[in-house]
PDB file of C-alpha atoms in Angstrom:
ATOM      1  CA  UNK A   1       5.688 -25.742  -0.025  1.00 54.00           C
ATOM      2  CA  UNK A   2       2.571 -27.844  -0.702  1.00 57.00           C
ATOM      3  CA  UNK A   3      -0.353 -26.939  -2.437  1.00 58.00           C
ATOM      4  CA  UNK A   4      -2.342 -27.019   0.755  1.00 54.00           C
ATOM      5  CA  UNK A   5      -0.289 -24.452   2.599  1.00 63.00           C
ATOM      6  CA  UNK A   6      -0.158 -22.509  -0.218  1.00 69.00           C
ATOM      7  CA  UNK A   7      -3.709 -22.821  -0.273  1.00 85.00           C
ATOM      8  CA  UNK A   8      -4.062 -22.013   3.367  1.00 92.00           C
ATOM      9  CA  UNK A   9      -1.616 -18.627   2.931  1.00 95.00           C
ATOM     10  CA  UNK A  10      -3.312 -17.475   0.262  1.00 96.00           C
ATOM     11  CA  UNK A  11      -6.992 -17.337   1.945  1.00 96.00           C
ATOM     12  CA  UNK A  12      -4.990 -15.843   4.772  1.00 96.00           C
ATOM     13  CA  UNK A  13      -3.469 -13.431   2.850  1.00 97.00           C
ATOM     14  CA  UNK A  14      -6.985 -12.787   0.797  1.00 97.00           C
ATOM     15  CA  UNK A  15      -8.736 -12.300   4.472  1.00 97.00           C
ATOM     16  CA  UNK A  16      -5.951  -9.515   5.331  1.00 98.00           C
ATOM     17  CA  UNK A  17      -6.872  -8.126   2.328  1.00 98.00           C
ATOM     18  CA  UNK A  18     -10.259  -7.654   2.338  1.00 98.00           C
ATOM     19  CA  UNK A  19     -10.474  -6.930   5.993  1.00 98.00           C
ATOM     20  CA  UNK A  20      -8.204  -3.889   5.278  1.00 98.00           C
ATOM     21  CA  UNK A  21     -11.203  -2.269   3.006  1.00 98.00           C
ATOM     22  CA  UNK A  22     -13.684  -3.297   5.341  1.00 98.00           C
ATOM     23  CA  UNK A  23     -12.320  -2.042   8.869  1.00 98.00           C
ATOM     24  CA  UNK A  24     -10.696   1.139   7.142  1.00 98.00           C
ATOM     25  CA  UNK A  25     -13.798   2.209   5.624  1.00 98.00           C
ATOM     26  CA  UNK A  26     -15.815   1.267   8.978  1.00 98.00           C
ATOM     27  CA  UNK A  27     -13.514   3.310  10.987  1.00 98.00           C
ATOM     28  CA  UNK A  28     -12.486   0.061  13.002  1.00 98.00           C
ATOM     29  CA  UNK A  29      -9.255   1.499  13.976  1.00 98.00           C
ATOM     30  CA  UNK A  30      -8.301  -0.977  16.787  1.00 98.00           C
ATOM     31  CA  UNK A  31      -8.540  -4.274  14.110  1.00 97.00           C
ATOM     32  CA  UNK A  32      -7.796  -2.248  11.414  1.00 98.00           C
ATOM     33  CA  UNK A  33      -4.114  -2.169  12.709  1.00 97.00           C
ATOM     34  CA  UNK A  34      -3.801  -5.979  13.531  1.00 96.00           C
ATOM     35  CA  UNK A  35      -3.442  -6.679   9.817  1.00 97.00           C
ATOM     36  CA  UNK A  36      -0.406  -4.098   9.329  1.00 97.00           C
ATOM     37  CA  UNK A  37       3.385  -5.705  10.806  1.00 97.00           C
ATOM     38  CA  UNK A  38       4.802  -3.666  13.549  1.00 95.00           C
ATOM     39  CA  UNK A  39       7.358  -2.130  10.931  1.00 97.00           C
ATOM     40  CA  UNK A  40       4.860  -1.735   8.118  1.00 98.00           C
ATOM     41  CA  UNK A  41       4.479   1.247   5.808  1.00 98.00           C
ATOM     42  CA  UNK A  42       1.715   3.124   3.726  1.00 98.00           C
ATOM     43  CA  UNK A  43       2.230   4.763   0.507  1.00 98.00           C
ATOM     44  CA  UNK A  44      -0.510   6.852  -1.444  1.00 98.00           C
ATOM     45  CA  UNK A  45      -1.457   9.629  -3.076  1.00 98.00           C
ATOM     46  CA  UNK A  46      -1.429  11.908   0.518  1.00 97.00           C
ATOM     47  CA  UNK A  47       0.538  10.046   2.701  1.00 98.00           C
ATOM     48  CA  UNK A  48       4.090   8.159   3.018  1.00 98.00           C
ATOM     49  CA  UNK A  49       4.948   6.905   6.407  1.00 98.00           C
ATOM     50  CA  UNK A  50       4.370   4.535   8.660  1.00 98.00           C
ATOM     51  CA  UNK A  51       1.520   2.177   9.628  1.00 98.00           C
ATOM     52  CA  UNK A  52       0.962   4.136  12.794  1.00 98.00           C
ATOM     53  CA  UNK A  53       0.787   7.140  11.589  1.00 98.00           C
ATOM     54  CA  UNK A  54      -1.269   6.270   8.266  1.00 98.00           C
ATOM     55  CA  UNK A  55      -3.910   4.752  11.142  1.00 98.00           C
ATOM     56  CA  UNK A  56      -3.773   7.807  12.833  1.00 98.00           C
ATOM     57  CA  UNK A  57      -4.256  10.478   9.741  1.00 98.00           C
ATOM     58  CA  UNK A  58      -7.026   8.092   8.488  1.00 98.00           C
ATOM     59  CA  UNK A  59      -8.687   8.217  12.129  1.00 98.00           C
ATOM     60  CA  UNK A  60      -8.263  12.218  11.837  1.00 98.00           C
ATOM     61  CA  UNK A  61     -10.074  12.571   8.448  1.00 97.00           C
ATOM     62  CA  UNK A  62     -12.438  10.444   8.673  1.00 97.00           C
ATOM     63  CA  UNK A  63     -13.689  12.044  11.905  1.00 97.00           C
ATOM     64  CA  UNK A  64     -13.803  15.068  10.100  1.00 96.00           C
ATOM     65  CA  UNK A  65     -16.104  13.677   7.883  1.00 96.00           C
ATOM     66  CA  UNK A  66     -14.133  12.802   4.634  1.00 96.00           C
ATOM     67  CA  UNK A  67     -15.992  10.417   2.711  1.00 97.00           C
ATOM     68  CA  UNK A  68     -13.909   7.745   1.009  1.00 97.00           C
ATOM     69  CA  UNK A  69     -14.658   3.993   0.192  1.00 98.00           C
ATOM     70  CA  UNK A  70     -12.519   0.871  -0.947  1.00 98.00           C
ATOM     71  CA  UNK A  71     -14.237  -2.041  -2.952  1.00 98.00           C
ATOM     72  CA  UNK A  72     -12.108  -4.505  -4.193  1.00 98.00           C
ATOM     73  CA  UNK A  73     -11.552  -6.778  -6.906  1.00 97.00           C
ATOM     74  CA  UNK A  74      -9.587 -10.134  -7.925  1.00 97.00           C
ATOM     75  CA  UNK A  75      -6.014 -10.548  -6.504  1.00 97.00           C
ATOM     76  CA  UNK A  76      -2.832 -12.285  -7.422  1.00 97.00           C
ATOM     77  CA  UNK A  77      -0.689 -13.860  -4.760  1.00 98.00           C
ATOM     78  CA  UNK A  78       2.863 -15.415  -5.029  1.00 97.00           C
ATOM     79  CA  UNK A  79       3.927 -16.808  -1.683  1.00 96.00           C
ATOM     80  CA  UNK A  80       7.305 -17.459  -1.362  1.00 95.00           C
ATOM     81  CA  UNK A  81       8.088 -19.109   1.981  1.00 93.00           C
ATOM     82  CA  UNK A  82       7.689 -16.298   4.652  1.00 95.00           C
ATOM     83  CA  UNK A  83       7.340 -13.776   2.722  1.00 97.00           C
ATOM     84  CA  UNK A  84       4.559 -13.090  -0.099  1.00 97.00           C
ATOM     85  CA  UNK A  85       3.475  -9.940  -2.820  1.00 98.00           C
ATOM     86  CA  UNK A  86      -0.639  -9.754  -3.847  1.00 98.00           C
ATOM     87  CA  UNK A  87      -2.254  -7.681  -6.622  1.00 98.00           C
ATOM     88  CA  UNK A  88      -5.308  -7.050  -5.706  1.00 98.00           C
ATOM     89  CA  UNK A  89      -7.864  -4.818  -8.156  1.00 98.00           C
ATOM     90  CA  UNK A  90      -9.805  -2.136  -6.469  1.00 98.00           C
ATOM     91  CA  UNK A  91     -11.422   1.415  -7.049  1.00 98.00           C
ATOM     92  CA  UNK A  92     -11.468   4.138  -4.303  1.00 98.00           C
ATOM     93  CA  UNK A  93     -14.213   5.901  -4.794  1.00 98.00           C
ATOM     94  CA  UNK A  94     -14.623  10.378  -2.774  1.00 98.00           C
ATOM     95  CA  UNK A  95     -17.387  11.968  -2.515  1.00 98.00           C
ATOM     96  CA  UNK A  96     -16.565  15.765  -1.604  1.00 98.00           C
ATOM     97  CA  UNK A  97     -17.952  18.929  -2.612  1.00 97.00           C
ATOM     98  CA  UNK A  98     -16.288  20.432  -5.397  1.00 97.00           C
ATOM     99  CA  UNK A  99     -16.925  24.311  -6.675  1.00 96.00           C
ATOM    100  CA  UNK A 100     -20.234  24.112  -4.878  1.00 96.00           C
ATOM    101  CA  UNK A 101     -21.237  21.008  -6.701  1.00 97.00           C
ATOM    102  CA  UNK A 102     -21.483  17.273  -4.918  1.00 98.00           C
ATOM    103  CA  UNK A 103     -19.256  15.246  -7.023  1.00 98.00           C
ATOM    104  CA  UNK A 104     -18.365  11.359  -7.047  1.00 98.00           C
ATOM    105  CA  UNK A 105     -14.588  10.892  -7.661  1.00 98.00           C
ATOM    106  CA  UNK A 106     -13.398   6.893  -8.673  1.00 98.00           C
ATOM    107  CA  UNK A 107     -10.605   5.990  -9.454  1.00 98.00           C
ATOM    108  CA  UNK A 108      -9.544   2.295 -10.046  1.00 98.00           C
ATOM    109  CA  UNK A 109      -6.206   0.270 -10.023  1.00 98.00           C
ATOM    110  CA  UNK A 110      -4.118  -2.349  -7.623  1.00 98.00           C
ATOM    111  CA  UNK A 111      -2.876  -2.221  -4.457  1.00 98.00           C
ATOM    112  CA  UNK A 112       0.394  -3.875  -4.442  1.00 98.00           C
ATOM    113  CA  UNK A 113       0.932  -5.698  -0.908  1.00 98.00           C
ATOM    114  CA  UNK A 114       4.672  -6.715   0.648  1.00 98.00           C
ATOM    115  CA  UNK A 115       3.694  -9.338   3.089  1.00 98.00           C
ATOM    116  CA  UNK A 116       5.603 -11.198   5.856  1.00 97.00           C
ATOM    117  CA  UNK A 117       4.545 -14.478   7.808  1.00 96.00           C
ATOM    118  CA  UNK A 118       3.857 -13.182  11.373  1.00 91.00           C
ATOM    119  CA  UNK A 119       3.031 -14.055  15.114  1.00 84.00           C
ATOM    120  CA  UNK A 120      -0.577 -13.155  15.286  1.00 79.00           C
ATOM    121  CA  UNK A 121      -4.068 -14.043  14.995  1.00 83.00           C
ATOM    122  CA  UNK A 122      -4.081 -14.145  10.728  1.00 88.00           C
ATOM    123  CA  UNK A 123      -0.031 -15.820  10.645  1.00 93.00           C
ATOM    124  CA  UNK A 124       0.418 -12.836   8.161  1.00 97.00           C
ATOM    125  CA  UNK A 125       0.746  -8.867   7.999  1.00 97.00           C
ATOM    126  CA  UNK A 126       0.987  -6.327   5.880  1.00 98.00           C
ATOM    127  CA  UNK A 127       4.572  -5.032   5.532  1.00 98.00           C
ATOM    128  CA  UNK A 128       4.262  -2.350   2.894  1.00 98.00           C
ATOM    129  CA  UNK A 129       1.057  -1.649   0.976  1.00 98.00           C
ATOM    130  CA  UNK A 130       1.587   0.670  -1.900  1.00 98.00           C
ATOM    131  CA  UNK A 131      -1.280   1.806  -4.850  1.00 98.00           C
ATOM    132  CA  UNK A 132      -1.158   1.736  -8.441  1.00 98.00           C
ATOM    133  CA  UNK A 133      -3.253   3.951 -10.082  1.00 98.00           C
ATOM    134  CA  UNK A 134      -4.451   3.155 -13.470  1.00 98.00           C
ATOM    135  CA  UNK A 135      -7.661   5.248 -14.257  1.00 97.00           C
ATOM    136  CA  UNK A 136     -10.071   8.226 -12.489  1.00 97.00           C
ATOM    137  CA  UNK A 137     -13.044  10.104 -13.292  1.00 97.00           C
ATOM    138  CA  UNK A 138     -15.409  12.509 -11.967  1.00 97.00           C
ATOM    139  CA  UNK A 139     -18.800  12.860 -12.025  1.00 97.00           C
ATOM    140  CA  UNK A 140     -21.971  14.989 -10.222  1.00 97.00           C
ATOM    141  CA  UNK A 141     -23.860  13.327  -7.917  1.00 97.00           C
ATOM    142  CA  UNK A 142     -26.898  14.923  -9.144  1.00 97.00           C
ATOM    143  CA  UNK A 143     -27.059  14.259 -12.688  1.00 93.00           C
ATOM    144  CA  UNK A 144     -26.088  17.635 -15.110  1.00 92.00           C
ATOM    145  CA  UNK A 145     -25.014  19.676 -12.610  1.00 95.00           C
ATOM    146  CA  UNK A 146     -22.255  22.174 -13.777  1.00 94.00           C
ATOM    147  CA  UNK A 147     -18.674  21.364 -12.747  1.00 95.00           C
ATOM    148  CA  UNK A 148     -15.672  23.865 -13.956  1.00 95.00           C
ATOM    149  CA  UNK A 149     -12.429  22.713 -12.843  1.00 97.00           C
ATOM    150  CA  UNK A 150      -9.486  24.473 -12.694  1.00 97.00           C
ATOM    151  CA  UNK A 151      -7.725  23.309 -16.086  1.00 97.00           C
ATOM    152  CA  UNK A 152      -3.839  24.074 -15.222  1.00 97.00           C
ATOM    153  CA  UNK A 153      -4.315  22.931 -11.622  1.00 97.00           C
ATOM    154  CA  UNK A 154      -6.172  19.480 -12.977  1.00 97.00           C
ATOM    155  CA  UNK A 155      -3.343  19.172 -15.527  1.00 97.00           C
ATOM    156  CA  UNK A 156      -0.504  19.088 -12.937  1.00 96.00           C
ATOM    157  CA  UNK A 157      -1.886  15.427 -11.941  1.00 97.00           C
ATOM    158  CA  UNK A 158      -1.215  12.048 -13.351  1.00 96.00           C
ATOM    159  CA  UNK A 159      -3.586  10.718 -15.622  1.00 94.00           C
ATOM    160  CA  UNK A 160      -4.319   7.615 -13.067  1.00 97.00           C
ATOM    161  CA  UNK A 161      -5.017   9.973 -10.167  1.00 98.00           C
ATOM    162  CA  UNK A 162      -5.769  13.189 -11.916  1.00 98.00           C
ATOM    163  CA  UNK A 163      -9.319  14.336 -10.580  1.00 98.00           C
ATOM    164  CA  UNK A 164      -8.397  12.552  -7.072  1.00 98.00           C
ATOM    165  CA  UNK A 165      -5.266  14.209  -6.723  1.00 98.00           C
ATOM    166  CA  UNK A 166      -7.215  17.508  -8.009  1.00 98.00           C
ATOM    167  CA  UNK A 167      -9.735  17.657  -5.128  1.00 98.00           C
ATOM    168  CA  UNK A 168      -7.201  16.228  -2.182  1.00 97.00           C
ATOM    169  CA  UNK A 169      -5.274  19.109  -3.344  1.00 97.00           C
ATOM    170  CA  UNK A 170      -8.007  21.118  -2.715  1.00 97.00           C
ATOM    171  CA  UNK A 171      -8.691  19.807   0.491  1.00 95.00           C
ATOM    172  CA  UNK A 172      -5.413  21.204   1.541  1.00 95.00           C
ATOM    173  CA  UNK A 173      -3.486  17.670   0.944  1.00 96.00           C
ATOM    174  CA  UNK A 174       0.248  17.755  -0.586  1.00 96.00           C
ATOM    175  CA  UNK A 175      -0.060  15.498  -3.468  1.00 97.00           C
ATOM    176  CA  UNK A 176       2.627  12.903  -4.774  1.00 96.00           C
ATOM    177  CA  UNK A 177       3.670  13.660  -7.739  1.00 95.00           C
ATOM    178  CA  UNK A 178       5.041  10.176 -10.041  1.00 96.00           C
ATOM    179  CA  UNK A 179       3.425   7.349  -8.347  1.00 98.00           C
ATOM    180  CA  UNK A 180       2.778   3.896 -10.252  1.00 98.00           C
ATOM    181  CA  UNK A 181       0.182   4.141 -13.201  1.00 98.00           C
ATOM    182  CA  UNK A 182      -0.396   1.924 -15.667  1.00 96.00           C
ATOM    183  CA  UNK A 183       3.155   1.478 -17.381  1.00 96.00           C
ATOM    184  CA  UNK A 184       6.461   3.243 -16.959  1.00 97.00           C
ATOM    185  CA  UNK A 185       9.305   3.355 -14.787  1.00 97.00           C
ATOM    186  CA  UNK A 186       7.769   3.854 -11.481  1.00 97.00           C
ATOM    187  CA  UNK A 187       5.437   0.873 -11.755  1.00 98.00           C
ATOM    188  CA  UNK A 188       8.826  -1.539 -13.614  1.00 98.00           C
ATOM    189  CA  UNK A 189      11.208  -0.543 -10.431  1.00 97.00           C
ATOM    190  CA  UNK A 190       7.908  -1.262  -8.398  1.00 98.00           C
ATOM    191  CA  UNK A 191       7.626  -5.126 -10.285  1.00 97.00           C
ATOM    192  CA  UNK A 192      11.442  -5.445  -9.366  1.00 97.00           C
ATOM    193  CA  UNK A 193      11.013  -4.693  -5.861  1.00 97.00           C
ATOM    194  CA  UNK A 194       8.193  -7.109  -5.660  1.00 97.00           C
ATOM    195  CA  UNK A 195      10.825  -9.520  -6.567  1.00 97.00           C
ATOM    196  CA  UNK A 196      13.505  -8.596  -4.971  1.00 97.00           C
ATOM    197  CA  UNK A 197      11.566  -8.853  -1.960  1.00 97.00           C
ATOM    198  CA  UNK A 198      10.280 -12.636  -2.577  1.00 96.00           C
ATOM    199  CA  UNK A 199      13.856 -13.323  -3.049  1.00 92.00           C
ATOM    200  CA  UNK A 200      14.210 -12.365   0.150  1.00 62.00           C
ATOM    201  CA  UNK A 201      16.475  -8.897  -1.168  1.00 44.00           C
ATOM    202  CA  UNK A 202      14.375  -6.378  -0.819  1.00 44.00           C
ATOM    203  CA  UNK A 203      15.631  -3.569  -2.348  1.00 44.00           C
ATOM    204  CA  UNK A 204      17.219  -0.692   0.851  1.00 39.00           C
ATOM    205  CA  UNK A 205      15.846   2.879   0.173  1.00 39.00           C
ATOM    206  CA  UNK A 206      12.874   2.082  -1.959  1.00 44.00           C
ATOM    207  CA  UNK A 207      13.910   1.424  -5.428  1.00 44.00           C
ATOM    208  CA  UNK A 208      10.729   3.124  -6.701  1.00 40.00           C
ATOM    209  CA  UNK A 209      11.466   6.290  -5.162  1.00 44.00           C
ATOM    210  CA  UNK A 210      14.732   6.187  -6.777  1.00 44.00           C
ATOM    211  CA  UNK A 211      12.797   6.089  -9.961  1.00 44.00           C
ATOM    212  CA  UNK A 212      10.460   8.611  -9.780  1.00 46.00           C
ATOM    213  CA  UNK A 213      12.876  11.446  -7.449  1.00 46.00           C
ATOM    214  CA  UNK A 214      13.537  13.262 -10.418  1.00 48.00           C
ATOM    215  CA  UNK A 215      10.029  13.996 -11.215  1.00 46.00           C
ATOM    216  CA  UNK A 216       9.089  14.647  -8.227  1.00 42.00           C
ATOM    217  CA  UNK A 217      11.676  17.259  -7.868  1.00 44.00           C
ATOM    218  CA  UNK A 218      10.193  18.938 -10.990  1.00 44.00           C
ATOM    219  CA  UNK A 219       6.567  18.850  -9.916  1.00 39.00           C
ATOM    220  CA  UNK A 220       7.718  21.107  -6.629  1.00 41.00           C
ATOM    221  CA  UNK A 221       9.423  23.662  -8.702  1.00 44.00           C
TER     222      UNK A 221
END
């Protein structure tokens, strides 16, 4: 490949990318799924499934009002003929009422994109976006306002997606338990399948789930 295709995949890539924060959060449903392959998958925090039907739960709640936003960061592409893996750095940020108080939630990491070269207006699409979550915090909109969480239910969450995880569960969400944070085994068998999949091998049944089934067998004990 020459550096000028690469070049020109890469900006492709990096407009998928960006347009996925942009339409999502604008409620753009229609354009929003022209960046996503016909085949391709979501994974998060409250939802595993398909493209389709991540479109269609995101439609749902943000009808209902829900009130979350993506801004994103630098990314890292590798392009490997038709098929490519970015890191991109992001935060979601929630804002949702909490215990009768207004509260900000952010919580920053990567999203970690398996992309394929595709018929279409952008040449790419989004085959399986997952999220690696590295940090979160909470805080009051209005400044000193008291907040008492629930201690035992906070401390059943992940350090990356703790207070996230604490208020989707809240909101009535089931919340995946062992996910990618900043080290550990669910984030190394995520790296491998990154590379397994530029070497055209991706890995059948989701190595990463393999990974992290034990823990999430515990967590629904």
């Amino acid at each position: 490949m020459s550096q000028l295709t690469a070049s020109v995949d890469e900006a492709a890539i990096r407009s998928i990318i960006e347009r996925w924060a942009v339409l999502r959060d604008g409620g753009m449903w229609a354009e929003f799924a022209e960046l996503w392959c016909a085949d391709g998958q979501m994974s998060a925090t409250w939802f595993e499934g398909s493209a389709t039907d991540f479109i269609q739960a995101s439609r749902a709640g943000y009808e209902r009002g829900v009130n979350v936003t993506h801004f994103l960061g630098g990314a890292a592409i590798e392009v490997v003929g038709d098929r490519a893996v970015a890191q991109t750095k992001m935060s979601i940020t929630q804002r949702v009422e909490l215990h009768g108080v207004l509260v900000d939630i952010e919580c920053t990491g990567r999203f970690y994109d398996l992309l394929r070269r595709e018929e279409g207006r952008f040449g790419w699409g989004i085959r399986d976006r997952r999220v690696i979550y590295e940090n979160d915090r909470i805080v009051a909109v209005v400044p000193g306002a008291p907040l008492r969480l629930d201690e035992s239910l906070l401390a059943q969450f992940p350090e990356g997606y703790r207070h996230l995880g604490y208020a989707q569960a809240l909101g009535g969400l089931s919340v995946r338990p062992g996910l990618p944070g900043r080290s550990g085994p669910a984030l190394e068998a995520l790296m491998a399948e990154g590379r397994a999949w530029l070497g055209a091998r991706m890995t059948e049944g989701r190595a990463w789930l393999t990974a992290t089934s034990e823990q999430t067998r515990k967590f629904r004990q």
